[in-house]
């Protein structure tokens, strides 16, 4: 049953939601509206003139095979980042949950990477895998594997995924850990008495009880992979080699701020807005059904 | 979102400008230099400010080349632009197309009454920044050109004579084979691959990089990098990469670290690499002219420049333009230029500064520093070797980098890669044409 509160007049409720509406209007609706408006023009970088092109910017983008490929790259990247950041986090949370001694230290250490900004994380990983001075690439070289993410697209993708997911593992760990602590001990004990082993208890009791958290993290991580990994990609690969790590957001930046093509950049923002909107609606409509609160 | 960031930028730039002595006209100068170069620029500005009482130049660093250009553009849109903005050579077409945002340097100079003789500037340097009518639109500030760096010790270690003739790629080819056979792990490395092995390559062999005189005579230009000369060169380099004779390290000057550490025998890099190599290299090195393919085009023609020029922005008081003119005139004076050339390895922008450096005996003491000057000025530039004036050129370079990487990794043939550059780059040129109609 949903809880509802009824107000008598309309002034107080309006007043209460006003700050939120104001913030949304100033920081979301106005700029988003500007982007939609700009996407219909080809302006020059200095804002001296504008050419109305209708849907020309969209036509230009969708006829570009590299832009279409960027959708696939973004999809692959988001799925990988989400998986690589959630599965180890869940595993670590389960292990930490069963710890009796030193749980506090262990937890603190696991949370640390979250404090590292994406761009810094990118540089750290880049140092380790630098083809010339990187520690990891040196070891790989000794093992007979020639690491070169500068020329190899799959290696580049692997590197940006791991660098982006690394800090997120801490974040996800925190939520999974809290959720695990709130699983009632009595249910688990009852199942244990009935003879269910650990993994059986995990699959049939713990995981379903974690589903609201898992769903929340899924949404948050996909949004993270879409928008906040810019720093990692910019520092490690700049979208290369051969556009194999150019995700949609990176292309918005590259076209708008490197190429000074603001029309195309605005059109891409609009497309991105639609994609993320659709994705969120999809997630809430289809995946949330499987969530038990 | 954009509006807000521009606003924030405008606010922060106003807050950050140091307060200068009143009664003097302030001239703001935004540049992209840090480190040693930043110190040298700051010293030039201080020296100018001390030399007269009417104007104060306020210099500020705005990030790397791309970021400085972006800061200038964003500031212009917010009405907070500086009087003088440093723009790298790649942004030249963008600035030239922005009539109404910039004021040509020849006009600024004429109005300021400062002494200004366009013929005093070295043709191949100013050509990049000059209109088709011969008027200088921006002042060349730091200009360099690619040369060949030789690690003599690495040659000896591989049992190859370091004085062997490396003037042609045919000879370099033989030398690379000998170096490889002699046990060198890195016979050849390069920096700035597109600039050196395509842009300069085309000018040096007098073949077009793009139609319409490389974009000088019209916005309706199209890339022509898939010509026979370019494909032959890149095919040879692709083969060298495959044989381990050419080692690829990255798009920018990553290869400099390998060369300065003594790992590589040959290095194609800007003449401005001089300061770094001189201070770090623990081996004997030589500077040679960039090699050319014997019998291809009119090689050796002249090479073109890289670096930045200073643009004067519109929307300021006349008095401020006078100050800007005085400052630019100070920068191009012979003493300042000769010192800049000797400190940095950048080319002198006037013939007088070049002659002054020669007369001072600098070239005898620092052997090889004159190579770049000679290479640039030996022949009068042709329509193919004046420079490049292409819109969205930063992005086109990105495309070229990607396609070159495909050649080095063996994914594509040189022809396929260059055809792809043309196919992907031309739409960007068309969009630039449309935006600046």
XYZ file of C-alpha atoms in Angstrom:
730
model
C 0.000 0.000 0.000
C 1.309 3.403 -0.911
C 1.315 6.061 1.712
C -0.344 9.288 0.760
C -0.531 12.573 2.554
C -3.184 15.071 1.621
C -2.749 18.813 1.908
C -5.708 21.088 2.334
C -4.701 24.031 0.171
C -2.413 24.183 -2.866
C -0.088 26.930 -1.679
C 1.936 24.908 0.808
C 2.585 21.910 -1.490
C 3.551 24.269 -4.262
C 5.928 26.049 -1.949
C 7.441 22.751 -0.833
C 8.213 21.504 -4.320
C 9.273 24.921 -5.618
C 12.973 24.545 -4.796
C 13.171 21.236 -6.657
C 11.326 22.639 -9.660
C 13.525 25.701 -9.670
C 16.718 23.625 -9.565
C 15.463 21.304 -12.306
C 14.408 24.231 -14.463
C 17.683 26.115 -14.146
C 20.072 23.186 -14.301
C 18.180 20.768 -16.472
C 15.252 22.077 -18.496
C 16.877 25.321 -19.615
C 20.185 23.788 -20.806
C 18.396 20.772 -22.298
C 16.089 23.145 -24.163
C 19.112 25.098 -25.391
C 20.694 21.858 -26.641
C 17.539 20.932 -28.555
C 17.395 24.422 -30.079
C 21.103 24.438 -31.019
C 20.889 20.989 -32.571
C 18.843 22.532 -35.390
C 21.646 24.886 -36.413
C 25.233 24.858 -37.554
C 26.757 27.783 -35.656
C 30.296 29.052 -36.070
C 32.468 28.611 -32.968
C 32.459 32.286 -32.013
C 28.694 32.619 -32.088
C 28.815 35.209 -34.879
C 26.383 33.433 -37.172
C 24.077 30.429 -37.319
C 22.748 28.399 -40.234
C 19.382 26.739 -39.793
C 19.660 23.149 -41.015
C 16.547 21.520 -39.574
C 17.344 17.905 -38.859
C 20.543 18.159 -40.917
C 22.796 17.592 -37.916
C 20.982 14.371 -37.052
C 21.125 13.169 -40.648
C 24.829 13.908 -40.771
C 25.445 12.010 -37.529
C 23.382 8.967 -38.323
C 24.993 8.598 -41.734
C 28.423 8.484 -40.072
C 29.430 4.828 -39.573
C 31.761 5.818 -36.738
C 28.931 7.461 -34.854
C 26.775 4.366 -35.250
C 29.684 2.212 -34.099
C 29.960 4.459 -31.037
C 26.548 3.177 -29.859
C 27.862 -0.368 -29.867
C 31.065 0.718 -28.113
C 29.034 2.535 -25.461
C 26.765 -0.485 -24.931
C 29.686 -2.868 -24.595
C 31.569 -0.497 -22.343
C 28.575 0.108 -20.042
C 27.773 -3.593 -19.701
C 31.398 -4.458 -18.966
C 31.858 -1.628 -16.464
C 28.613 -2.571 -14.696
C 29.538 -6.254 -14.493
C 33.163 -5.706 -13.548
C 32.196 -3.234 -10.825
C 29.219 -5.162 -9.382
C 30.247 -8.811 -9.306
C 33.557 -8.381 -7.425
C 31.797 -5.903 -5.102
C 29.137 -8.459 -4.231
C 31.766 -11.138 -3.694
C 33.832 -8.887 -1.437
C 30.722 -7.863 0.491
C 29.789 -11.482 1.129
C 33.300 -12.274 2.302
C 33.455 -9.171 4.487
C 30.048 -9.961 5.938
C 31.337 -13.315 7.200
C 34.447 -11.820 8.772
C 34.505 -11.821 12.531
C 37.860 -10.228 13.295
C 39.224 -7.128 11.608
C 36.056 -6.407 9.638
C 36.423 -2.677 10.252
C 39.919 -2.433 8.782
C 39.005 -4.607 5.857
C 35.968 -2.475 5.091
C 37.902 0.771 5.318
C 40.578 -0.500 2.957
C 37.959 -1.597 0.451
C 36.307 1.793 0.455
C 39.472 3.749 -0.260
C 39.567 3.555 -4.055
C 36.211 5.380 -4.160
C 37.992 8.518 -2.991
C 40.126 8.581 -6.147
C 38.783 10.832 -8.916
C 38.238 9.093 -12.291
C 40.900 11.151 -14.066
C 43.475 10.313 -11.373
C 42.465 6.643 -11.486
C 42.992 6.772 -15.237
C 46.496 8.154 -14.840
C 47.361 5.548 -12.171
C 46.311 2.680 -14.393
C 47.995 4.274 -17.372
C 51.278 4.319 -15.446
C 50.977 0.630 -14.663
C 50.204 -0.302 -18.247
C 52.360 2.295 -20.012
C 53.945 0.480 -22.929
C 57.356 1.921 -22.088
C 57.656 2.236 -18.304
C 54.569 0.388 -16.984
C 55.140 -2.228 -14.272
C 52.373 -4.513 -15.444
C 53.261 -4.294 -19.118
C 56.875 -5.077 -18.177
C 55.791 -8.253 -16.359
C 53.547 -9.195 -19.252
C 56.513 -8.670 -21.560
C 58.581 -11.036 -19.444
C 55.813 -13.602 -19.718
C 56.018 -13.257 -23.469
C 52.893 -11.115 -23.954
C 53.446 -7.910 -25.885
C 51.010 -5.412 -24.272
C 50.256 -2.401 -26.458
C 46.934 -0.689 -25.765
C 48.054 2.180 -28.005
C 47.530 0.018 -31.088
C 45.304 -2.819 -29.858
C 41.623 -1.894 -29.520
C 40.611 -4.803 -27.264
C 43.450 -4.124 -24.845
C 42.508 -0.443 -24.782
C 38.883 -1.325 -24.048
C 39.950 -3.742 -21.295
C 42.127 -1.097 -19.710
C 39.488 1.661 -19.660
C 36.865 -0.779 -18.341
C 39.076 -1.925 -15.467
C 40.144 1.628 -14.642
C 36.545 2.862 -14.654
C 35.216 -0.098 -12.653
C 38.001 -0.139 -10.054
C 36.812 2.831 -7.983
C 33.192 1.812 -8.424
C 33.800 -1.553 -6.760
C 34.190 0.311 -3.461
C 30.960 2.213 -3.957
C 29.021 -0.933 -4.835
C 30.686 -2.817 -1.997
C 29.373 -0.278 0.464
C 25.774 -0.742 -0.662
C 25.963 -4.515 -0.922
C 27.557 -4.737 2.481
C 24.853 -2.613 4.114
C 22.163 -4.638 2.361
C 23.689 -7.920 3.521
C 23.708 -6.700 7.094
C 19.994 -5.998 6.892
C 19.113 -9.521 5.763
C 17.297 -10.925 8.845
C 19.492 -13.462 10.588
C 16.443 -15.482 11.662
C 15.555 -16.451 8.066
C 19.092 -17.561 7.324
C 19.277 -19.539 10.545
C 15.938 -21.200 9.810
C 17.198 -22.219 6.366
C 20.429 -23.489 7.887
C 18.489 -25.640 10.327
C 16.484 -27.015 7.396
C 19.814 -28.172 5.952
C 20.391 -25.541 3.207
C 24.106 -25.037 2.435
C 25.693 -21.617 2.054
C 25.281 -21.275 -1.710
C 21.742 -22.561 -1.600
C 20.906 -20.008 1.075
C 22.626 -17.325 -1.037
C 20.696 -18.058 -4.222
C 17.275 -18.587 -2.706
C 17.247 -16.144 0.189
C 20.029 -13.570 0.182
C 20.127 -12.634 -3.497
C 16.358 -12.055 -3.796
C 16.463 -9.961 -0.631
C 19.294 -7.946 -2.152
C 17.321 -7.232 -5.324
C 16.280 -3.635 -4.465
C 19.936 -2.774 -3.841
C 21.093 -4.615 -6.950
C 18.535 -2.787 -9.040
C 19.496 0.571 -7.616
C 23.179 -0.139 -8.273
C 22.426 -1.319 -11.795
C 20.755 1.984 -12.671
C 23.431 4.057 -10.964
C 26.310 2.136 -12.539
C 24.909 2.326 -16.049
C 24.499 6.087 -15.662
C 28.055 6.232 -14.288
C 29.429 4.286 -17.252
C 27.597 6.586 -19.627
C 28.531 9.941 -18.176
C 31.196 9.891 -15.522
C 33.896 7.795 -17.158
C 34.923 10.679 -19.368
C 38.031 11.414 -17.274
C 39.300 7.866 -17.529
C 38.897 7.708 -21.287
C 40.353 11.152 -21.826
C 43.490 10.373 -19.832
C 44.105 6.815 -21.041
C 43.099 6.517 -24.688
C 41.446 9.763 -25.843
C 38.934 7.491 -27.549
C 41.509 5.582 -29.594
C 42.916 3.444 -31.094
C 40.742 3.855 -34.175
C 37.730 5.038 -32.116
C 37.533 1.701 -30.301
C 36.991 3.419 -26.943
C 35.015 6.444 -28.178
C 31.833 6.298 -26.159
C 28.963 8.666 -26.958
C 29.862 11.181 -24.253
C 33.469 11.314 -25.368
C 32.354 12.055 -28.912
C 30.181 14.949 -27.700
C 33.314 16.426 -26.136
C 35.584 15.678 -29.085
C 33.238 17.217 -31.667
C 32.221 20.173 -29.524
C 35.461 21.167 -27.874
C 38.167 19.783 -30.144
C 36.343 20.154 -33.456
C 34.378 23.300 -32.441
C 31.382 21.750 -34.192
C 28.708 22.877 -31.751
C 25.768 21.894 -33.969
C 26.825 18.274 -34.160
C 27.726 18.288 -30.498
C 24.305 19.616 -29.511
C 22.570 17.036 -31.708
C 24.585 14.301 -30.021
C 23.558 15.584 -26.599
C 19.928 15.374 -27.640
C 20.375 11.812 -28.892
C 22.138 10.905 -25.658
C 19.291 12.429 -23.655
C 16.788 10.259 -25.520
C 18.918 7.112 -25.146
C 19.408 7.510 -21.403
C 15.753 8.403 -20.908
C 14.675 5.293 -22.817
C 17.136 3.154 -20.896
C 15.855 4.368 -17.539
C 12.242 3.849 -18.526
C 13.142 0.348 -19.710
C 14.924 -0.444 -16.476
C 12.032 0.718 -14.316
C 9.386 -0.922 -16.442
C 10.913 -4.341 -17.012
C 13.652 -4.987 -14.533
C 11.986 -3.430 -11.523
C 9.171 -5.973 -11.851
C 11.588 -8.606 -10.664
C 12.530 -6.567 -7.641
C 10.978 -7.433 -4.300
C 10.897 -4.644 -1.781
C 25.039 23.893 -19.370
C 27.291 25.675 -21.822
C 25.968 29.106 -20.877
C 26.680 28.398 -17.245
C 30.221 27.246 -17.832
C 30.891 30.318 -19.934
C 29.511 32.478 -17.150
C 31.682 30.725 -14.590
C 34.693 31.160 -16.817
C 33.978 34.823 -17.283
C 33.607 35.345 -13.543
C 36.750 33.422 -12.710
C 38.795 35.177 -15.375
C 37.733 38.572 -14.055
C 38.498 37.568 -10.494
C 41.864 36.120 -11.356
C 43.225 39.028 -13.364
C 45.865 40.633 -11.231
C 45.302 44.266 -10.418
C 47.774 46.350 -12.339
C 48.891 49.867 -11.731
C 46.118 52.273 -12.746
C 46.491 54.894 -15.457
C 48.262 52.355 -17.612
C 46.309 50.581 -20.330
C 46.097 46.872 -19.735
C 46.617 44.399 -22.533
C 45.720 40.811 -21.740
C 47.707 38.021 -23.340
C 46.533 34.400 -23.047
C 49.036 31.700 -23.910
C 49.578 27.951 -23.651
C 53.091 27.769 -22.255
C 54.200 26.216 -18.992
C 57.549 25.183 -17.588
C 60.647 26.655 -19.167
C 58.708 28.177 -22.060
C 56.263 29.748 -19.614
C 59.148 31.378 -17.760
C 60.602 32.721 -20.985
C 57.254 34.241 -21.992
C 56.840 35.788 -18.548
C 60.328 37.269 -18.863
C 59.487 38.783 -22.260
C 56.324 40.355 -20.831
C 58.139 41.754 -17.800
C 60.841 43.161 -19.987
C 58.259 44.864 -22.219
C 56.378 46.293 -19.225
C 59.603 47.678 -17.800
C 60.599 49.204 -21.125
C 57.722 51.756 -21.250
C 55.061 53.364 -19.022
C 51.964 53.476 -21.178
C 50.900 49.864 -21.324
C 50.888 46.867 -19.010
C 50.732 43.433 -20.591
C 49.104 40.864 -18.310
C 49.984 37.335 -19.329
C 48.038 34.265 -18.227
C 48.380 30.591 -18.962
C 45.137 28.968 -20.109
C 46.043 25.306 -20.504
C 47.372 23.436 -23.531
C 46.930 24.669 -27.106
C 43.392 23.304 -27.526
C 42.312 24.546 -24.122
C 43.701 28.015 -24.763
C 41.774 28.258 -28.028
C 38.619 27.043 -26.285
C 39.098 29.532 -23.472
C 39.459 32.310 -26.055
C 36.328 31.247 -27.916
C 34.261 30.864 -24.738
C 35.502 34.239 -23.486
C 34.589 35.899 -26.797
C 31.063 34.546 -26.550
C 30.857 35.969 -23.041
C 32.385 39.305 -24.106
C 35.449 38.771 -21.908
C 38.075 38.034 -24.566
C 41.706 39.037 -24.112
C 43.352 41.458 -26.524
C 45.955 38.871 -27.576
C 45.288 35.138 -27.857
C 47.796 32.416 -28.713
C 46.393 29.939 -31.244
C 48.243 26.870 -32.513
C 48.770 26.478 -36.242
C 45.992 23.902 -36.463
C 43.438 26.487 -35.311
C 44.498 28.986 -37.979
C 41.604 28.287 -40.360
C 39.115 28.601 -37.495
C 40.498 32.019 -36.577
C 40.713 33.236 -40.162
C 37.117 32.284 -40.815
C 35.998 34.167 -37.701
C 35.820 37.610 -39.275
C 34.371 39.935 -36.699
C 36.071 38.107 -33.853
C 39.639 38.939 -34.797
C 41.474 42.016 -35.974
C 44.255 41.334 -38.525
C 47.730 42.025 -37.204
C 48.682 44.240 -40.154
C 45.767 46.552 -39.303
C 46.682 46.611 -35.618
C 50.272 47.449 -36.498
C 49.271 50.177 -38.940
C 46.943 51.784 -36.387
C 49.437 51.606 -33.550
C 52.063 53.429 -35.554
C 54.645 50.822 -34.589
C 57.266 50.031 -37.167
C 56.068 47.101 -39.229
C 57.572 45.714 -42.410
C 55.912 42.492 -43.551
C 58.840 41.683 -45.819
C 61.178 41.442 -42.836
C 59.504 38.181 -41.806
C 60.731 34.857 -43.155
C 58.404 33.770 -45.983
C 57.910 30.153 -45.003
C 57.096 31.190 -41.427
C 54.687 34.043 -42.124
C 53.111 32.244 -45.115
C 51.103 30.067 -42.788
C 49.459 33.138 -41.253
C 49.143 35.410 -44.263
C 46.024 36.076 -46.336
C 46.036 35.367 -50.058
C 46.533 39.124 -50.590
C 49.820 38.914 -48.687
C 48.612 40.585 -45.488
C 49.743 39.158 -42.189
C 46.706 38.179 -40.127
C 48.440 36.907 -37.011
C 51.965 37.208 -35.690
C 54.046 34.018 -35.807
C 55.241 33.454 -32.249
C 56.809 30.050 -31.846
C 57.522 28.185 -35.064
C 59.479 24.987 -35.538
C 59.951 22.463 -38.313
C 60.765 18.738 -38.270
C 64.349 17.527 -38.572
C 66.150 14.211 -38.199
C 67.939 13.547 -34.899
C 70.787 11.026 -34.925
C 72.125 9.148 -31.897
C 75.766 8.688 -32.939
C 76.539 6.279 -30.105
C 73.684 3.983 -31.102
C 75.080 3.942 -34.652
C 78.513 2.945 -33.386
C 77.034 0.270 -31.098
C 75.305 -1.270 -34.120
C 78.490 -1.024 -36.172
C 77.121 1.610 -38.570
C 79.103 4.699 -39.567
C 77.347 7.659 -37.850
C 78.475 9.985 -40.643
C 76.676 7.988 -43.295
C 74.545 10.056 -45.697
C 70.972 10.228 -44.375
C 69.636 12.926 -46.682
C 67.267 10.595 -48.554
C 64.789 7.993 -47.333
C 66.449 5.546 -49.747
C 69.658 5.868 -47.717
C 67.750 5.785 -44.436
C 66.120 2.541 -45.584
C 69.525 0.915 -46.069
C 70.771 2.336 -42.779
C 67.738 1.022 -40.880
C 68.448 -2.463 -42.250
C 72.072 -2.175 -41.158
C 71.074 -0.881 -37.699
C 68.596 -3.711 -37.238
C 71.186 -6.264 -38.358
C 73.639 -4.634 -35.933
C 71.290 -5.387 -33.037
C 69.409 -2.076 -32.609
C 65.988 -2.591 -30.994
C 64.767 0.806 -32.059
C 66.319 2.022 -35.305
C 63.692 4.749 -35.967
C 61.094 6.488 -33.838
C 58.967 9.555 -34.563
C 57.001 12.288 -32.838
C 53.900 14.011 -34.282
C 53.401 11.471 -37.049
C 50.749 13.371 -39.014
C 52.662 16.651 -38.905
C 55.969 15.099 -39.943
C 55.102 12.155 -42.183
C 52.105 13.597 -43.990
C 51.842 17.380 -43.650
C 55.539 18.155 -43.908
C 56.136 15.201 -46.184
C 53.678 16.641 -48.713
C 55.171 20.140 -48.585
C 58.732 18.827 -48.750
C 57.961 16.800 -51.869
C 55.853 19.619 -53.336
C 52.719 17.484 -53.596
C 49.315 18.741 -52.405
C 47.915 17.788 -49.007
C 44.533 19.244 -49.927
C 42.995 20.901 -52.987
C 42.623 24.697 -53.352
C 46.296 25.237 -52.462
C 45.962 23.293 -49.231
C 42.904 25.337 -48.370
C 44.601 28.736 -48.808
C 42.386 29.747 -51.705
C 39.001 28.526 -50.558
C 36.913 26.762 -47.959
C 35.728 24.253 -50.592
C 38.943 22.290 -50.203
C 39.238 18.496 -50.206
C 41.928 16.268 -48.781
C 44.417 14.771 -51.214
C 46.558 12.765 -48.822
C 45.919 9.596 -50.781
C 48.329 10.665 -53.529
C 50.969 8.286 -54.866
C 53.873 9.966 -53.052
C 52.219 9.815 -49.635
C 51.078 6.219 -50.104
C 54.558 5.114 -51.190
C 56.115 6.733 -48.107
C 53.578 5.270 -45.680
C 53.860 1.846 -47.308
C 57.611 1.955 -46.703
C 57.086 3.051 -43.099
C 54.456 0.339 -42.593
C 56.987 -2.206 -43.798
C 59.606 -0.773 -41.417
C 57.100 -1.044 -38.562
C 56.458 -4.670 -39.484
C 60.197 -5.437 -39.603
C 60.817 -3.776 -36.239
C 62.847 -0.989 -37.846
C 60.331 1.721 -36.988
C 58.941 1.695 -33.461
C 55.598 3.438 -32.874
C 55.202 5.027 -29.453
C 52.202 7.358 -29.677
C 50.533 10.287 -31.372
C 52.358 13.127 -29.694
C 56.029 13.292 -28.707
C 56.125 10.127 -26.596
C 59.016 8.920 -28.772
C 61.173 11.703 -27.335
C 61.542 9.746 -24.077
C 62.858 6.701 -25.968
C 65.295 8.775 -27.978
C 66.581 10.852 -25.061
C 67.101 7.665 -23.051
C 69.436 6.511 -25.808
C 67.263 3.605 -26.947
C 66.679 4.786 -30.507
C 69.136 5.518 -33.285
C 67.038 7.910 -35.412
C 64.246 10.255 -34.390
C 62.102 12.511 -36.558
C 61.039 15.390 -34.315
C 60.565 19.135 -34.228
C 63.639 21.351 -34.226
C 62.251 22.694 -30.941
C 63.151 19.354 -29.341
C 66.661 20.784 -29.127
C 66.487 22.086 -25.542
C 65.194 18.784 -24.151
C 67.575 16.561 -26.067
C 70.557 18.747 -25.272
C 69.886 18.699 -21.537
C 68.958 15.013 -21.205
C 70.850 13.030 -23.819
C 73.921 11.259 -22.452
C 75.188 10.426 -25.933
C 76.629 12.245 -28.928
C 73.864 13.462 -31.236
C 73.550 15.150 -34.620
C 70.817 17.175 -36.270
C 70.270 16.424 -39.952
C 67.740 17.750 -42.441
C 64.536 15.754 -42.745
C 65.133 12.989 -45.355
C 63.242 13.000 -48.689
C 62.587 10.393 -51.360
C 65.027 10.974 -54.196
C 63.094 11.452 -57.435
C 59.679 12.008 -55.862
C 57.984 15.345 -56.585
C 60.310 18.333 -56.382
C 61.957 17.167 -53.185
C 63.576 18.733 -51.350
C 61.200 21.719 -51.465
C 60.827 23.393 -48.058
C 59.260 22.018 -44.895
C 56.429 23.818 -43.122
C 56.073 25.020 -39.588
C 54.278 23.924 -36.492
C 53.702 26.004 -33.393
C 51.504 28.968 -32.630
C 50.783 32.535 -33.616
C 49.290 35.479 -31.774
C 45.844 36.724 -32.757
C 44.384 40.085 -31.788
C 40.727 39.808 -30.798
C 37.979 42.289 -31.674
C 35.894 44.284 -29.212
C 38.387 46.466 -27.356
C 39.307 50.135 -27.005
C 41.583 51.768 -29.572
C 44.112 52.566 -26.854
C 44.355 48.864 -26.005
C 44.997 48.015 -29.639
C 47.851 50.481 -29.642
C 49.303 48.655 -26.661
C 48.835 45.302 -28.370
C 50.592 46.664 -31.456
C 53.513 47.936 -29.359
C 53.851 44.561 -27.651
C 53.773 42.592 -30.916
C 56.304 44.948 -32.396
C 58.542 44.400 -29.339
C 58.192 40.619 -29.752
C 59.301 40.702 -33.372
C 62.276 42.938 -32.702
C 65.555 41.387 -33.671
C 67.094 41.023 -30.191
C 64.032 39.423 -28.637
C 63.677 37.051 -31.583
C 67.335 36.030 -31.641
C 67.255 35.284 -27.905
C 64.014 33.303 -28.255
C 65.469 31.293 -31.139
C 68.646 30.481 -29.215
C 66.872 29.662 -25.927
C 64.193 27.408 -27.352
C 65.222 26.051 -30.732
C 62.154 27.684 -32.282
C 62.792 29.354 -35.605
C 63.543 33.065 -35.761
C 60.607 34.831 -37.445
C 62.616 37.593 -39.078
C 65.582 37.350 -41.418
C 67.321 39.951 -39.275
C 67.082 37.789 -36.135
C 68.437 34.859 -38.091
C 71.383 36.914 -39.314
C 72.027 38.251 -35.798
C 72.150 34.697 -34.445
C 74.531 33.679 -37.172
C 76.784 36.662 -36.517
C 76.907 35.850 -32.792
C 78.548 32.526 -33.543
C 75.684 30.570 -31.961
C 75.444 28.096 -34.828
C 79.145 27.207 -34.574
C 78.821 26.555 -30.845
C 75.574 24.609 -31.145
C 76.104 22.517 -34.221
C 72.942 21.566 -36.053
C 70.703 24.376 -34.793
C 70.874 26.038 -38.203
C 69.647 22.956 -40.074
C 65.992 23.840 -39.497
C 66.459 27.426 -40.655
C 68.171 26.333 -43.854
C 65.616 23.611 -44.525
C 62.777 26.133 -44.242
C 64.342 28.925 -46.233
C 66.459 27.252 -48.949
C 63.679 27.500 -51.544
C 60.792 29.918 -51.966
C 57.558 28.179 -50.890
C 55.142 26.893 -53.550
C 51.367 26.540 -53.351
C 51.963 23.098 -51.839
C 54.491 24.211 -49.264
C 53.044 27.440 -47.839
C 51.303 25.601 -45.065
C 47.850 24.190 -44.458
C 44.594 26.020 -43.891
C 41.923 23.483 -43.121
C 38.903 23.775 -40.862
C 38.335 21.216 -38.104
C 41.985 20.364 -38.585
C 42.474 19.214 -35.002
C 39.871 16.524 -35.614
C 41.223 15.676 -39.063
C 44.605 15.099 -37.451
C 42.872 12.755 -35.028
C 41.478 10.807 -37.974
C 44.903 10.717 -39.629
C 46.437 9.445 -36.382
C 43.889 6.649 -36.186
C 44.442 5.579 -39.762
C 48.227 5.729 -39.437
C 47.957 3.498 -36.371
C 46.028 1.043 -38.537
C 48.959 1.004 -40.975
C 51.556 0.489 -38.237
C 49.606 -2.386 -36.695
C 49.212 -3.985 -40.123
C 45.391 -3.721 -40.077
C 45.207 -1.659 -43.257
C 47.312 -0.978 -46.323
C 48.597 2.575 -46.709
C 46.215 3.119 -49.620
C 43.136 1.908 -47.732
C 44.066 4.003 -44.727
C 44.613 7.201 -46.721
C 41.452 6.653 -48.783
C 39.661 6.368 -45.478
C 41.221 9.622 -44.222
C 39.875 11.402 -47.300
C 36.459 9.808 -46.932
C 36.169 10.652 -43.240
C 37.890 14.044 -43.338
C 36.016 15.653 -46.243
C 32.637 15.714 -44.446
C 34.320 17.673 -41.635
C 35.634 20.171 -44.177
C 32.148 20.485 -45.647
C 30.648 21.171 -42.215
C 33.288 23.811 -41.563
C 32.477 25.382 -44.923
C 28.802 25.403 -44.042
C 29.374 26.891 -40.595
C 31.434 29.739 -42.060
C 29.421 30.503 -45.150
